Amino acid sequence: MKTHPGNSRVPRLEQVIARVGPLGAGLAVVMAVGGLLAWSLGDLGILHAYLDACIVMLFALALFLVLLTRTARTLSRLEAERQRMEQSLRLSEARLTGIISNAVDAIITIDEAQRITLFNEGAEHIFGYSASEALGQPLDQLIPERYQALHRQHVKQFAAGTHASRQMSERRPIIGRRKNGEEFPAEASISKVDVAGNHVFTVMLRDISARRHAEEVLRISEERFRTAFEDAPIGMAMVGLDGRFLNVNDCLCKMVGYTQRELLTRGFRDITWHEDVEADLVNLQRLLTGELDSYQREKRYIHKQGHLVNIQLMASLMRDSRGEPLHLIAHMLDISERKQLEQALRFLAEAGPRLAGSLESRTTLTTAVRLAVPTLADWCVVELVDETGRLQSVQGVAASPEKARLLDTLLRTYPQEPSRQGSIVAGVLQTGRSALFPEVPETVLESMAEDDTHLELLRRIAPLSGLVAPLSARGRILGVIILWTTESGRHFGARDLTLAEELASRAALAIDNACLHEQSEQATRTRDEVLRVVAHDLRTPLNVITLSAETLLKRSPEQRATDTRPLESIRKAVARANRLIRDLLDVARMEAGHLSVERAQLETTALVREAIEQYRALAEMKSLQLTADVPEDAPPLLADHDRVLQILSNLIGNALKFTPEGGHIVVRAVPEGGMLRFSVKDTGAGIDSEDLPHLFEPFWQARVGRKDGAGLGLAIVKGLVDAHSGHLWVESSPGEGSTFSFTLPTAYPTAEPLTHHA
């Protein structure tokens, strides 16, 4: 049987039929010839037997042909299946060859001796060897020496497995070695196949140098970001699209007073001042819609302790590779100090013109305290002292009505005595240095209190923090400004002290200017009053002298000797002129600050008696009762004898002048601590309340048009009392008389506390 080249070894059905056909035709000819021979013999039995045999043979031949055909068809189908399998195998081999050749990973096959039998292009690129250089070489050539023994051991253990074929699917990290000796990180898996009892190992290796480098770059980048995030000198936060904090750094935690754990349970709305939330939400929406890439704004956070923190916010939106929003990155810079500085500069810029807006010292004083509250403090007190350190005036204001009532009670009940040793104000006045109290402990309140009631009042005011700054101008301390905080919860620091000192400096300059202006105005008024007195009041005694002298000149010597009334008039006029001139000189000395006293030890009872005796006759002439009430054991005075007589004479003279007939005048002296309190009480008409503040002003008189002297007596009394370091005051009501009181120092001070009077 012959086949065409390229045909399969299994004959097809038509080939079988073509080969069997001639055989059937030959058999038919033989049978025909045999039948003719049997028929020629004429023996029907032989002929029938022959025909039966032919029929059997034909049936057998037909059956054979059927079986042969079916077998041929089966063989043809099997041949076709085999050809398809061979074709598939060739395609699979081609694909495998392509994969192996074009694979980026290294594919290396080794035999049981661990020699390389396959080395693809990927292996050539990774290791630097060509296939011809690598084939037949040991696998150790591709592994650093320090790892070779371990690698061979792993391969032997793998080869000793019980399975005929085993796949190590997971990749394991290894270190490879290139042709140039460079070592590199890789991942490899090994598979084993047993073929006819021989082990074939295939190594799949991937160079992960680039990946490791990328991972290292990413790690460094993440480390840099983490370091920059956590150690940044400004607040930083990652904020989710729902507004909740995803991560925050320490600076932000310190900025708002919360721990990291506390902030991560909150959102930015929870710590944002309610007036600033809406703007944040609008900007967030603009970021999400792509209208903005980032935005900056100033806003306010609420500190855990309740106060506001001003920040400069910069926020940007992070998106993924598809452009979808991920989260917000926010940077927060604490600008509270800058805001406070800006506020301080604005405050001082506004304070200057307001303080200079008036040349009246009391108005300037009121402006100063109202500037400080509530901008700097919850309540403020300004105290002015004179050149001797005595309290001259005080002004206070509080932020709340309740604290204002308490402050008013405090100032009325316990007027500050700046010279009291050990007091805070005394220390500031003496040193000129400010005092700062970031916290006000109980010991400070105790040092300020004069008694238990005073201490309780201070506790009700409940100061949290305070400071005292001197009012200094032209090298002289005019007083102090006292600032305290209460309900605001604010605690003063160095910056607040600096601001308070700047305010005090401006206030002192304004107050000093106002005082200078008032002194200038007073000097002008004094000049005018002196001219008026010289022109009017001094002219009266001069006219009396002139008229009396002319009268004497017209009389004869005998008349002059018998009538001395003109001479007496001249004497009285001269005495009045002398008193007037003396008063004018005293006022001038007072205005210039040169009024001096010569102190000596004086017996109090005798001094009062001497003053009363000077006016005894005049009192009897007016039917007035003039008495003295001085203890026999009254301590001696340390004062100027003539000046004290001048004080008492002026006060007793005024009482006699304004007390109607039948009235009573009492002169008292009562010891109080290291001072003696004198009082001259009358039963006159009293003084209107609106006149009381002006009583001790030079040249001032209560009733216009009534000439009861030059108006210098009480002003001189005040100057003389002040020169003795004493106090002068008056208590009077219309219809109830008046009581003028003053204090003078004793020669032997006692430890008994002194009662102060306004």
mmCIF file of N, CA and C in Angstrom, residues 301-368:
data_model
loop_
_atom_site.group_PDB
_atom_site.id
_atom_site.type_symbol
_atom_site.label_atom_id
_atom_site.label_comp_id
_atom_site.label_asym_id
_atom_site.label_seq_id
_atom_site.Cartn_x
_atom_site.Cartn_y
_atom_site.Cartn_z
ATOM 1 N N TYR A 301 -10.500 80.230 65.373
ATOM 2 C CA TYR A 301 -10.789 78.972 66.046
ATOM 3 C C TYR A 301 -11.165 79.265 67.501
ATOM 4 N N ILE A 302 -11.871 78.322 68.094
ATOM 5 C CA ILE A 302 -12.229 78.420 69.505
ATOM 6 C C ILE A 302 -11.299 77.503 70.284
ATOM 7 N N HIS A 303 -10.481 78.088 71.127
ATOM 8 C CA HIS A 303 -9.573 77.299 71.958
ATOM 9 C C HIS A 303 -10.376 76.465 72.944
ATOM 10 N N LYS A 304 -9.779 75.361 73.365
ATOM 11 C CA LYS A 304 -10.466 74.488 74.318
ATOM 12 C C LYS A 304 -10.844 75.244 75.591
ATOM 13 N N GLN A 305 -10.037 76.243 75.971
ATOM 14 C CA GLN A 305 -10.328 77.028 77.164
ATOM 15 C C GLN A 305 -11.352 78.119 76.919
ATOM 16 N N GLY A 306 -11.784 78.274 75.651
ATOM 17 C CA GLY A 306 -12.875 79.193 75.365
ATOM 18 C C GLY A 306 -12.501 80.463 74.640
ATOM 19 N N HIS A 307 -11.232 80.883 74.646
ATOM 20 C CA HIS A 307 -10.877 82.128 73.976
ATOM 21 C C HIS A 307 -10.642 81.865 72.489
ATOM 22 N N LEU A 308 -10.671 82.943 71.709
ATOM 23 C CA LEU A 308 -10.529 82.841 70.265
ATOM 24 C C LEU A 308 -9.061 82.848 69.862
ATOM 25 N N VAL A 309 -8.769 82.078 68.799
ATOM 26 C CA VAL A 309 -7.418 82.025 68.233
ATOM 27 C C VAL A 309 -7.523 82.464 66.778
ATOM 28 N N ASN A 310 -6.855 83.543 66.428
ATOM 29 C CA ASN A 310 -6.856 84.031 65.050
ATOM 30 C C ASN A 310 -5.829 83.255 64.240
ATOM 31 N N ILE A 311 -6.244 82.752 63.071
ATOM 32 C CA ILE A 311 -5.333 81.974 62.227
ATOM 33 C C ILE A 311 -5.421 82.448 60.780
ATOM 34 N N GLN A 312 -4.340 82.196 60.045
ATOM 35 C CA GLN A 312 -4.309 82.360 58.596
ATOM 36 C C GLN A 312 -4.414 80.957 58.011
ATOM 37 N N LEU A 313 -5.509 80.673 57.294
ATOM 38 C CA LEU A 313 -5.783 79.331 56.772
ATOM 39 C C LEU A 313 -5.477 79.277 55.290
ATOM 40 N N MET A 314 -4.769 78.200 54.858
ATOM 41 C CA MET A 314 -4.586 77.889 53.446
ATOM 42 C C MET A 314 -5.017 76.449 53.239
ATOM 43 N N ALA A 315 -6.007 76.222 52.391
ATOM 44 C CA ALA A 315 -6.557 74.883 52.180
ATOM 45 C C ALA A 315 -6.523 74.539 50.699
ATOM 46 N N SER A 316 -6.203 73.284 50.393
ATOM 47 C CA SER A 316 -6.212 72.794 49.015
ATOM 48 C C SER A 316 -6.826 71.401 48.998
ATOM 49 N N LEU A 317 -7.324 71.008 47.837
ATOM 50 C CA LEU A 317 -8.024 69.729 47.684
ATOM 51 C C LEU A 317 -7.118 68.718 46.998
ATOM 52 N N MET A 318 -6.977 67.534 47.589
ATOM 53 C CA MET A 318 -6.212 66.448 46.986
ATOM 54 C C MET A 318 -7.164 65.557 46.196
ATOM 55 N N ARG A 319 -6.733 65.177 44.965
ATOM 56 C CA ARG A 319 -7.540 64.313 44.100
ATOM 57 C C ARG A 319 -6.744 63.071 43.731
ATOM 58 N N ASP A 320 -7.474 61.988 43.357
ATOM 59 C CA ASP A 320 -6.799 60.768 42.928
ATOM 60 C C ASP A 320 -6.459 60.853 41.443
ATOM 61 N N SER A 321 -5.926 59.726 40.882
ATOM 62 C CA SER A 321 -5.488 59.731 39.483
ATOM 63 C C SER A 321 -6.633 59.962 38.513
ATOM 64 N N ARG A 322 -7.857 59.675 38.936
ATOM 65 C CA ARG A 322 -9.020 59.904 38.076
ATOM 66 C C ARG A 322 -9.619 61.286 38.269
ATOM 67 N N GLY A 323 -9.005 62.084 39.161
ATOM 68 C CA GLY A 323 -9.514 63.418 39.400
ATOM 69 C C GLY A 323 -10.620 63.493 40.428
ATOM 70 N N GLU A 324 -10.879 62.381 41.117
ATOM 71 C CA GLU A 324 -11.922 62.381 42.139
ATOM 72 C C GLU A 324 -11.373 62.958 43.443
ATOM 73 N N PRO A 325 -12.152 63.779 44.159
ATOM 74 C CA PRO A 325 -11.682 64.375 45.416
ATOM 75 C C PRO A 325 -11.396 63.299 46.465
ATOM 76 N N LEU A 326 -10.274 63.461 47.175
ATOM 77 C CA LEU A 326 -9.908 62.546 48.253
ATOM 78 C C LEU A 326 -10.093 63.205 49.622
ATOM 79 N N HIS A 327 -9.336 64.270 49.872
ATOM 80 C CA HIS A 327 -9.409 64.960 51.155
ATOM 81 C C HIS A 327 -8.774 66.334 51.005
ATOM 82 N N LEU A 328 -8.866 67.120 52.058
ATOM 83 C CA LEU A 328 -8.303 68.467 52.082
ATOM 84 C C LEU A 328 -6.988 68.468 52.876
ATOM 85 N N ILE A 329 -6.044 69.279 52.420
ATOM 86 C CA ILE A 329 -4.831 69.559 53.181
ATOM 87 C C ILE A 329 -4.919 71.016 53.622
ATOM 88 N N ALA A 330 -4.846 71.238 54.929
ATOM 89 C CA ALA A 330 -4.997 72.589 55.476
ATOM 90 C C ALA A 330 -3.749 72.985 56.259
ATOM 91 N N HIS A 331 -3.306 74.223 56.052
ATOM 92 C CA HIS A 331 -2.196 74.805 56.797
ATOM 93 C C HIS A 331 -2.754 75.967 57.621
ATOM 94 N N MET A 332 -2.431 76.010 58.912
ATOM 95 C CA MET A 332 -2.938 77.055 59.798
ATOM 96 C C MET A 332 -1.764 77.765 60.480
ATOM 97 N N LEU A 333 -1.688 79.058 60.290
ATOM 98 C CA LEU A 333 -0.674 79.883 60.939
ATOM 99 C C LEU A 333 -1.350 80.723 62.012
ATOM 100 N N ASP A 334 -0.855 80.595 63.240
ATOM 101 C CA ASP A 334 -1.421 81.361 64.357
ATOM 102 C C ASP A 334 -0.994 82.822 64.219
ATOM 103 N N ILE A 335 -1.964 83.692 63.958
ATOM 104 C CA ILE A 335 -1.679 85.118 63.785
ATOM 105 C C ILE A 335 -2.279 85.924 64.936
ATOM 106 N N SER A 336 -2.518 85.250 66.060
ATOM 107 C CA SER A 336 -3.105 85.949 67.205
ATOM 108 C C SER A 336 -2.209 87.092 67.667
ATOM 109 N N GLU A 337 -0.886 86.834 67.715
ATOM 110 C CA GLU A 337 0.030 87.882 68.151
ATOM 111 C C GLU A 337 0.000 89.059 67.186
ATOM 112 N N ARG A 338 -0.029 88.754 65.888
ATOM 113 C CA ARG A 338 -0.080 89.833 64.904
ATOM 114 C C ARG A 338 -1.370 90.624 65.045
ATOM 115 N N LYS A 339 -2.477 89.918 65.241
ATOM 116 C CA LYS A 339 -3.764 90.588 65.421
ATOM 117 C C LYS A 339 -3.752 91.452 66.672
ATOM 118 N N GLN A 340 -3.177 90.899 67.751
ATOM 119 C CA GLN A 340 -3.107 91.682 68.988
ATOM 120 C C GLN A 340 -2.244 92.918 68.800
ATOM 121 N N LEU A 341 -1.138 92.755 68.050
ATOM 122 C CA LEU A 341 -0.275 93.903 67.785
ATOM 123 C C LEU A 341 -1.008 94.937 66.942
ATOM 124 N N GLU A 342 -1.710 94.479 65.904
ATOM 125 C CA GLU A 342 -2.486 95.402 65.078
ATOM 126 C C GLU A 342 -3.546 96.102 65.917
ATOM 127 N N GLN A 343 -4.206 95.322 66.762
ATOM 128 C CA GLN A 343 -5.223 95.916 67.633
ATOM 129 C C GLN A 343 -4.601 96.922 68.593
ATOM 130 N N ALA A 344 -3.414 96.571 69.124
ATOM 131 C CA ALA A 344 -2.740 97.490 70.040
ATOM 132 C C ALA A 344 -2.356 98.780 69.331
ATOM 133 N N LEU A 345 -1.837 98.656 68.104
ATOM 134 C CA LEU A 345 -1.459 99.845 67.357
ATOM 135 C C LEU A 345 -2.677 100.712 67.044
ATOM 136 N N ARG A 346 -3.791 100.061 66.648
ATOM 137 C CA ARG A 346 -5.017 100.830 66.407
ATOM 138 C C ARG A 346 -5.499 101.494 67.690
ATOM 139 N N PHE A 347 -5.414 100.718 68.783
ATOM 140 C CA PHE A 347 -5.866 101.243 70.065
ATOM 141 C C PHE A 347 -5.057 102.475 70.464
ATOM 142 N N LEU A 348 -3.721 102.374 70.340
ATOM 143 C CA LEU A 348 -2.875 103.503 70.714
ATOM 144 C C LEU A 348 -3.062 104.674 69.753
ATOM 145 N N ALA A 349 -3.268 104.356 68.464
ATOM 146 C CA ALA A 349 -3.488 105.429 67.494
ATOM 147 C C ALA A 349 -4.774 106.191 67.804
ATOM 148 N N GLU A 350 -5.803 105.479 68.263
ATOM 149 C CA GLU A 350 -7.062 106.133 68.616
ATOM 150 C C GLU A 350 -6.970 106.804 69.983
ATOM 151 N N ALA A 351 -6.147 106.224 70.882
ATOM 152 C CA ALA A 351 -6.075 106.751 72.240
ATOM 153 C C ALA A 351 -5.461 108.143 72.278
ATOM 154 N N GLY A 352 -4.425 108.357 71.457
ATOM 155 C CA GLY A 352 -3.751 109.648 71.478
ATOM 156 C C GLY A 352 -4.691 110.817 71.231
ATOM 157 N N PRO A 353 -5.417 110.829 70.086
ATOM 158 C CA PRO A 353 -6.335 111.948 69.830
ATOM 159 C C PRO A 353 -7.437 112.073 70.876
ATOM 160 N N ARG A 354 -7.952 110.945 71.356
ATOM 161 C CA ARG A 354 -9.023 111.027 72.356
ATOM 162 C C ARG A 354 -8.522 111.614 73.667
ATOM 163 N N LEU A 355 -7.317 111.225 74.081
ATOM 164 C CA LEU A 355 -6.760 111.777 75.319
ATOM 165 C C LEU A 355 -6.430 113.260 75.174
ATOM 166 N N ALA A 356 -6.012 113.633 73.966
ATOM 167 C CA ALA A 356 -5.662 115.035 73.739
ATOM 168 C C ALA A 356 -6.877 115.885 73.395
ATOM 169 N N GLY A 357 -8.038 115.263 73.359
ATOM 170 C CA GLY A 357 -9.239 115.985 72.947
ATOM 171 C C GLY A 357 -9.760 116.953 73.978
ATOM 172 N N SER A 358 -9.250 116.892 75.198
ATOM 173 C CA SER A 358 -9.724 117.789 76.244
ATOM 174 C C SER A 358 -8.542 118.306 77.040
ATOM 175 N N LEU A 359 -8.655 119.544 77.463
ATOM 176 C CA LEU A 359 -7.630 120.135 78.317
ATOM 177 C C LEU A 359 -8.127 120.267 79.743
ATOM 178 N N GLU A 360 -9.158 119.495 80.067
ATOM 179 C CA GLU A 360 -9.684 119.461 81.428
ATOM 180 C C GLU A 360 -9.225 118.157 82.060
ATOM 181 N N SER A 361 -8.502 118.225 83.147
ATOM 182 C CA SER A 361 -7.833 117.050 83.714
ATOM 183 C C SER A 361 -8.817 115.956 84.095
ATOM 184 N N ARG A 362 -9.965 116.309 84.654
ATOM 185 C CA ARG A 362 -10.928 115.287 85.052
ATOM 186 C C ARG A 362 -11.507 114.581 83.830
ATOM 187 N N THR A 363 -11.780 115.336 82.775
ATOM 188 C CA THR A 363 -12.264 114.712 81.537
ATOM 189 C C THR A 363 -11.210 113.784 80.963
ATOM 190 N N THR A 364 -9.955 114.213 80.985
ATOM 191 C CA THR A 364 -8.866 113.364 80.492
ATOM 192 C C THR A 364 -8.741 112.106 81.327
ATOM 193 N N LEU A 365 -8.924 112.239 82.623
ATOM 194 C CA LEU A 365 -8.867 111.086 83.516
ATOM 195 C C LEU A 365 -9.966 110.088 83.177
ATOM 196 N N THR A 366 -11.174 110.606 82.954
ATOM 197 C CA THR A 366 -12.305 109.737 82.595
ATOM 198 C C THR A 366 -12.055 109.053 81.257
ATOM 199 N N THR A 367 -11.497 109.792 80.305
ATOM 200 C CA THR A 367 -11.194 109.205 78.990
ATOM 201 C C THR A 367 -10.195 108.067 79.121
ATOM 202 N N ALA A 368 -9.199 108.234 79.969
ATOM 203 C CA ALA A 368 -8.169 107.202 80.137
ATOM 204 C C ALA A 368 -8.770 105.901 80.649
#
